[in-house]
Short mmCIF file of C-alpha atoms in Angstrom, two decimals:
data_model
loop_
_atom_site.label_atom_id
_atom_site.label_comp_id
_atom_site.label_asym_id
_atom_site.label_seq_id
_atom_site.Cartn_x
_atom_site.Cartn_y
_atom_site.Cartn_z
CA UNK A 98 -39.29 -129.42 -11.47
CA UNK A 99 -42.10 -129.60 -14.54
CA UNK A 100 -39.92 -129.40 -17.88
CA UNK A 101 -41.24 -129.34 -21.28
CA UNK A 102 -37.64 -130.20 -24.03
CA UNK A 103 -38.18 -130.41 -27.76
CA UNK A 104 -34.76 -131.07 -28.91
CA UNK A 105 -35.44 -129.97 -32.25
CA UNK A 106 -36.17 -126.13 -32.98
CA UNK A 107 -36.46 -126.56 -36.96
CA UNK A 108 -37.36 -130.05 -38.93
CA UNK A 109 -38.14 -130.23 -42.72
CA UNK A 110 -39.48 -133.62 -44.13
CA UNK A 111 -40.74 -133.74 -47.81
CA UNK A 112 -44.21 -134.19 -48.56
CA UNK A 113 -45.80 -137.88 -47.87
CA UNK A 114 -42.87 -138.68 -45.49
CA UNK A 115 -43.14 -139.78 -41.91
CA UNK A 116 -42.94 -136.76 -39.66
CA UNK A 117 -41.75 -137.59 -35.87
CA UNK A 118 -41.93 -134.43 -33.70
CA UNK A 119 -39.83 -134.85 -30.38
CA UNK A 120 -40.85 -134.48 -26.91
CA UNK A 121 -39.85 -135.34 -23.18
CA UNK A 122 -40.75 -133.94 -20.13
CA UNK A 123 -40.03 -134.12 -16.31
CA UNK A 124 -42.90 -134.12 -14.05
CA UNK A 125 -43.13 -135.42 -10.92
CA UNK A 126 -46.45 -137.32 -10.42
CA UNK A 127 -48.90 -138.00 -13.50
CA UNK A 128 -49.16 -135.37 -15.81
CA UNK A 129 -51.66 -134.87 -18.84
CA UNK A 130 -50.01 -134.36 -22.10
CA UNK A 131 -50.86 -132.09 -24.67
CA UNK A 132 -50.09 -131.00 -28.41
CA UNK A 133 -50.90 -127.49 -29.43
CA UNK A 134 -50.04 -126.28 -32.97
CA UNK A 135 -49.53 -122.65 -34.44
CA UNK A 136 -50.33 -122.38 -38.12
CA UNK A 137 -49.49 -119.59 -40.01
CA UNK A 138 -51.04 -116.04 -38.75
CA UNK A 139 -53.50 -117.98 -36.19
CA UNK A 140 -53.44 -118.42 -32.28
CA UNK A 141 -52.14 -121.55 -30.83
CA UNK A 142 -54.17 -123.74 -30.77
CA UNK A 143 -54.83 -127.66 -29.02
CA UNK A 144 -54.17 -130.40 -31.35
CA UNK A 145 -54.30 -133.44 -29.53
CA UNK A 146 -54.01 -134.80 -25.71
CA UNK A 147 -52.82 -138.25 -24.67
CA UNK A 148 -56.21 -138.52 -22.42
CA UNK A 149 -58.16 -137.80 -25.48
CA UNK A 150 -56.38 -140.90 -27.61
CA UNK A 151 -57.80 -139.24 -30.65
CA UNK A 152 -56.23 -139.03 -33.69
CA UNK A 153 -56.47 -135.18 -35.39
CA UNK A 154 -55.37 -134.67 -38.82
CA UNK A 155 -53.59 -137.83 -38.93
CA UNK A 156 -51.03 -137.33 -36.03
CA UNK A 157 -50.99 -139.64 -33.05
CA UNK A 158 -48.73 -139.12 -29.77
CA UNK A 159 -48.09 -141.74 -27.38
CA UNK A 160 -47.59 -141.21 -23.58
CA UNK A 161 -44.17 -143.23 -22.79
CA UNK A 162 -44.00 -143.00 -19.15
CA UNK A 163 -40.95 -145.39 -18.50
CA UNK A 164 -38.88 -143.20 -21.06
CA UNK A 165 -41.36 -139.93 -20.52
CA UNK A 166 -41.90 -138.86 -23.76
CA UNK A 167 -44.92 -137.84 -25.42
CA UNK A 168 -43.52 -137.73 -29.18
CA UNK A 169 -46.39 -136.67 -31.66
CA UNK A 170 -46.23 -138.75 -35.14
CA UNK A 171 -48.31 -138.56 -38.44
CA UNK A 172 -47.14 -140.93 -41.33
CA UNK A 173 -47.59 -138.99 -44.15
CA UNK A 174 -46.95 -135.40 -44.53
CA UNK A 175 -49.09 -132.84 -45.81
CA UNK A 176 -48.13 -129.53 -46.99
CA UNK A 177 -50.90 -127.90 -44.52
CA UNK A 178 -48.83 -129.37 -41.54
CA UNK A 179 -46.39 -126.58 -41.62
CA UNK A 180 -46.55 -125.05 -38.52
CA UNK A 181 -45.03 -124.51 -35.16
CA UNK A 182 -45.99 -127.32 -32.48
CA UNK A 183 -45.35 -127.30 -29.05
CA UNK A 184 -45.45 -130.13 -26.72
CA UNK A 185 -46.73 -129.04 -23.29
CA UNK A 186 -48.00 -130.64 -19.51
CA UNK A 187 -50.18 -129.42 -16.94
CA UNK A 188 -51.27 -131.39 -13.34
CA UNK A 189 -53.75 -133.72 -13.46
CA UNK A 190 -56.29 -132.02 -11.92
CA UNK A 191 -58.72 -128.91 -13.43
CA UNK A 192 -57.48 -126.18 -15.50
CA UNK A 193 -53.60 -126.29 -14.19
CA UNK A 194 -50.83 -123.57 -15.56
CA UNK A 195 -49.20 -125.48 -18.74
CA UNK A 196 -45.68 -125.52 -19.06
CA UNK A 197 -44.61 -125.44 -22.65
CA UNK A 198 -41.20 -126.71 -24.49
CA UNK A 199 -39.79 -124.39 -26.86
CA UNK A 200 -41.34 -125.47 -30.00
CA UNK A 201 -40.87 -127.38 -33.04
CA UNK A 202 -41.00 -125.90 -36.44
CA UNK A 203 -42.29 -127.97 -39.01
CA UNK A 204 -41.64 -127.18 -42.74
CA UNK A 205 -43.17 -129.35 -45.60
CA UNK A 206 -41.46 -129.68 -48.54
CA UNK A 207 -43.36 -130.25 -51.63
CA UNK B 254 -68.86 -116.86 -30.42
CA UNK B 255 -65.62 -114.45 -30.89
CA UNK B 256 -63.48 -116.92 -28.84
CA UNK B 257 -60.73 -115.17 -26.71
CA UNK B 258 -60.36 -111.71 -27.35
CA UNK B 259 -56.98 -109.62 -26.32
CA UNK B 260 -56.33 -105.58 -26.70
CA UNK B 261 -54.32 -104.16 -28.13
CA UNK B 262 -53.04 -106.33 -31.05
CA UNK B 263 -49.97 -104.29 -30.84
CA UNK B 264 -48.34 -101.65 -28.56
CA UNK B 265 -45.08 -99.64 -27.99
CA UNK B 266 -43.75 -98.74 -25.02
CA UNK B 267 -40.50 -96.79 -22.83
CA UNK B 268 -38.67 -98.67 -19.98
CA UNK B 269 -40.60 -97.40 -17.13
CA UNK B 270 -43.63 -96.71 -18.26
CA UNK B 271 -46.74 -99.05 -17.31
CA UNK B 272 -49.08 -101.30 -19.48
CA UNK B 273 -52.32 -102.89 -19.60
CA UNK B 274 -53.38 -105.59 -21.16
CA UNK B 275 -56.89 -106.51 -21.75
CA UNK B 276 -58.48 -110.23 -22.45
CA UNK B 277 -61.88 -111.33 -22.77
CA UNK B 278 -62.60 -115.05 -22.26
CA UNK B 279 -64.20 -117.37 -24.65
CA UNK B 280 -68.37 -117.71 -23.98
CA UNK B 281 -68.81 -119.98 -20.79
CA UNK B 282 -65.52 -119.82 -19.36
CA UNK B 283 -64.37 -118.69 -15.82
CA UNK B 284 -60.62 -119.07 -15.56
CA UNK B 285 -58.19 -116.94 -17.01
CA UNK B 286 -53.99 -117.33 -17.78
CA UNK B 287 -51.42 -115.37 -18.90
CA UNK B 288 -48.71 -116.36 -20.74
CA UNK B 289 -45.30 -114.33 -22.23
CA UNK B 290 -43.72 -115.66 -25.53
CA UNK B 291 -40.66 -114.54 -25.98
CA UNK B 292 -39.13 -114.76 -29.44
CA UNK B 293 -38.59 -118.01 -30.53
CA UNK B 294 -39.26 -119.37 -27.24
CA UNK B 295 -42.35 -121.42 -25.81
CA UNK B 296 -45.31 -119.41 -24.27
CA UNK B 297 -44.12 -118.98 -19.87
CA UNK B 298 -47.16 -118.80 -17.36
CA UNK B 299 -47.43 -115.67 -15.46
CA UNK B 300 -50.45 -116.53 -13.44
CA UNK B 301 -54.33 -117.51 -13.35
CA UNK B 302 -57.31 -116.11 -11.87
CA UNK B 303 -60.35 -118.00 -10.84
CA UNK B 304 -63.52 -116.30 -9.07
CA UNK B 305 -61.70 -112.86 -9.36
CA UNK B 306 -58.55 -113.91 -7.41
CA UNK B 307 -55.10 -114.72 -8.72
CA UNK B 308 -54.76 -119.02 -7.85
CA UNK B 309 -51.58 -119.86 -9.36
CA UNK B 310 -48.31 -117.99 -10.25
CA UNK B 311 -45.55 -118.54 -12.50
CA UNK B 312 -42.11 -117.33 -11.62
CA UNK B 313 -42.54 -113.56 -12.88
CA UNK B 314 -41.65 -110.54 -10.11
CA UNK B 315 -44.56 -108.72 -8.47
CA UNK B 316 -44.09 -106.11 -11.18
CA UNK B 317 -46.46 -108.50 -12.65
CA UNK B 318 -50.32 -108.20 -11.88
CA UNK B 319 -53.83 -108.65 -13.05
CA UNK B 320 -57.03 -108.43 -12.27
CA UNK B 321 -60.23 -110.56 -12.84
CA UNK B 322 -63.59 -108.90 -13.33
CA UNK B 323 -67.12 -110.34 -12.23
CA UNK B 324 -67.85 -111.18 -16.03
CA UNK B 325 -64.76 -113.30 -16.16
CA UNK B 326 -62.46 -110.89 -18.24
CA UNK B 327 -59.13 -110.03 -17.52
CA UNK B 328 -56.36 -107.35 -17.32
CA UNK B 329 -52.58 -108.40 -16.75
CA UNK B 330 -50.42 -104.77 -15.54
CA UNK B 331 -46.76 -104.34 -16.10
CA UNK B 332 -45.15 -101.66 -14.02
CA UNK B 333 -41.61 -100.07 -14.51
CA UNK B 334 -41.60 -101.96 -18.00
CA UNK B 335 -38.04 -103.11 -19.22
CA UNK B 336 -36.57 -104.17 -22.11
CA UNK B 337 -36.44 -108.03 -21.47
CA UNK B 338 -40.48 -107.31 -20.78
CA UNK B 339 -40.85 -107.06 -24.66
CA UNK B 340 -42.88 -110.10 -26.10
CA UNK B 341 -46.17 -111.64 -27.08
CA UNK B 342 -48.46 -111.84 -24.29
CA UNK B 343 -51.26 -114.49 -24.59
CA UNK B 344 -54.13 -114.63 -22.59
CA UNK B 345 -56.26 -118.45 -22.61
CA UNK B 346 -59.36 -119.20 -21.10
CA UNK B 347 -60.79 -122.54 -19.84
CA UNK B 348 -63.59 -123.59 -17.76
CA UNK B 349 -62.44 -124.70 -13.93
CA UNK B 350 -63.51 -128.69 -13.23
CA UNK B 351 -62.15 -130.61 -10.14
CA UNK B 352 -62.56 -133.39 -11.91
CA UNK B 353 -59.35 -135.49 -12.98
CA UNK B 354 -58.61 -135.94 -16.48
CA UNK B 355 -61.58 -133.93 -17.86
CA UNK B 356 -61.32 -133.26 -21.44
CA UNK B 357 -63.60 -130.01 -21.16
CA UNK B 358 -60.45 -128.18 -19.27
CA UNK B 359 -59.21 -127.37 -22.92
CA UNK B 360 -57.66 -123.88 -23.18
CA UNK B 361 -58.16 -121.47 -25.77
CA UNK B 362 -55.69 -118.84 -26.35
CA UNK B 363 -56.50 -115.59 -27.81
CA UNK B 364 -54.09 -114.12 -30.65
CA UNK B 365 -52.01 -112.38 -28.34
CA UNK B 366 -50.46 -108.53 -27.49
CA UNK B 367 -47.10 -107.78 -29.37
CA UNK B 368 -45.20 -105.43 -26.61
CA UNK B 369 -41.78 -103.55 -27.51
CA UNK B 370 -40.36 -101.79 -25.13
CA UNK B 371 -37.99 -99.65 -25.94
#
């Protein structure tokens, strides 16, 4: 079965500390890995995917296939990063369904 | 470019009754997915239609349906509506590749339908 778990539904870091946002999945096969982020009032939107290997407003996530995690990381907080994030995975192949974890919310303290 | 458009922003409706939801895909794209959000939960996939006919599914019951038109927009029906059917439907659009890992398979979600049933 494709399974999306973020094991934490709230985390608050102060301002200029690491921020480590959670993610493993079950997939069976090789999925691609993506981070999408909900700001304030705005749609969801992508922030990052592991096929990409960008780095987007500082935050990096690693694809960990031995321990299958895809946790998304950014070493100093910004106030602006408040948001929800989501960790999701689709099929390798074309525009596949994605299958979402709960969600993370992310509150900077200043 | 307006980028994925949904309508209604909001809507009210009584178990029973039947709904329809209306998305327009962002400029160049041809594929099409719904999504419910319940509250405080991650967006679930209800299905995806690709040349006008529904290719994938999620695990919703056939009360469930939509429609594709020829200029790529969308419509996602809800008959006998019940409570648990209250939640923010998204709609996202992305442009269908067969090829593996291709980074212009992005998709772009709308801002969603709030639906209360009540």
């Amino acid at each position: 079965a494709q399974r999306v778990t973020q094991p934490e539904k709230l985390l608050s870091v102060f301002k200029g500390a690491p921020v480590e946002l959670k993610c493993n999945y079950s997939y069976s096969g090789s999925p691609e890995l993506f981070w999408y982020v909900q700001y304030s009032r705005q749609r969801l939107q992508l922030l990052l995917r592991h096929i990409s290997r960008e780095s987007i407003k500082g935050f990096t996530a690693d694809l960990n296939k031995g321990e299958t995690s895809f946790h998304l990381k950014k070493p100093f907080a910004q106030e602006e990063d408040s948001a929800m994030y989501y960790c999701a995975l689709t099929g390798p192949q074309g525009a596949q369904k994605l299958v979402f974890g709960q969600g993370t919310r992310l509150t900077i303290n200043p | 470019d307006a980028g994925v458009t949904q309508s209604p922003t909001h809507l009210i409706k009584t178990r029973g009754q039947q709904v329809t939801l209306r998305c327009s895909p962002k400029s160049g794209h041809d594929t099409v997915s719904w999504y419910q959000q319940a509250l405080g939960q991650g967006p679930q996939f209800i299905f995806q239609y690709y040349e006008e006919e529904e290719r994938q599914r999620g695990n919703f019951p056939d009360r469930f349906s939509g429609h594709q038109f020829p200029n790529y927009s969308s419509e996602l029906n809800v008959n006998a509506l019940l409570l648990g059917d209250s939640a923010l439907y998204l709609c996202a659009s992305s442009l269908d590749t067969l090829f593996l890992y291709n980074l212009d398979t992005e998709a772009f979600f709308g801002q969603g339908t709030r639906l209360t049933v009540v």
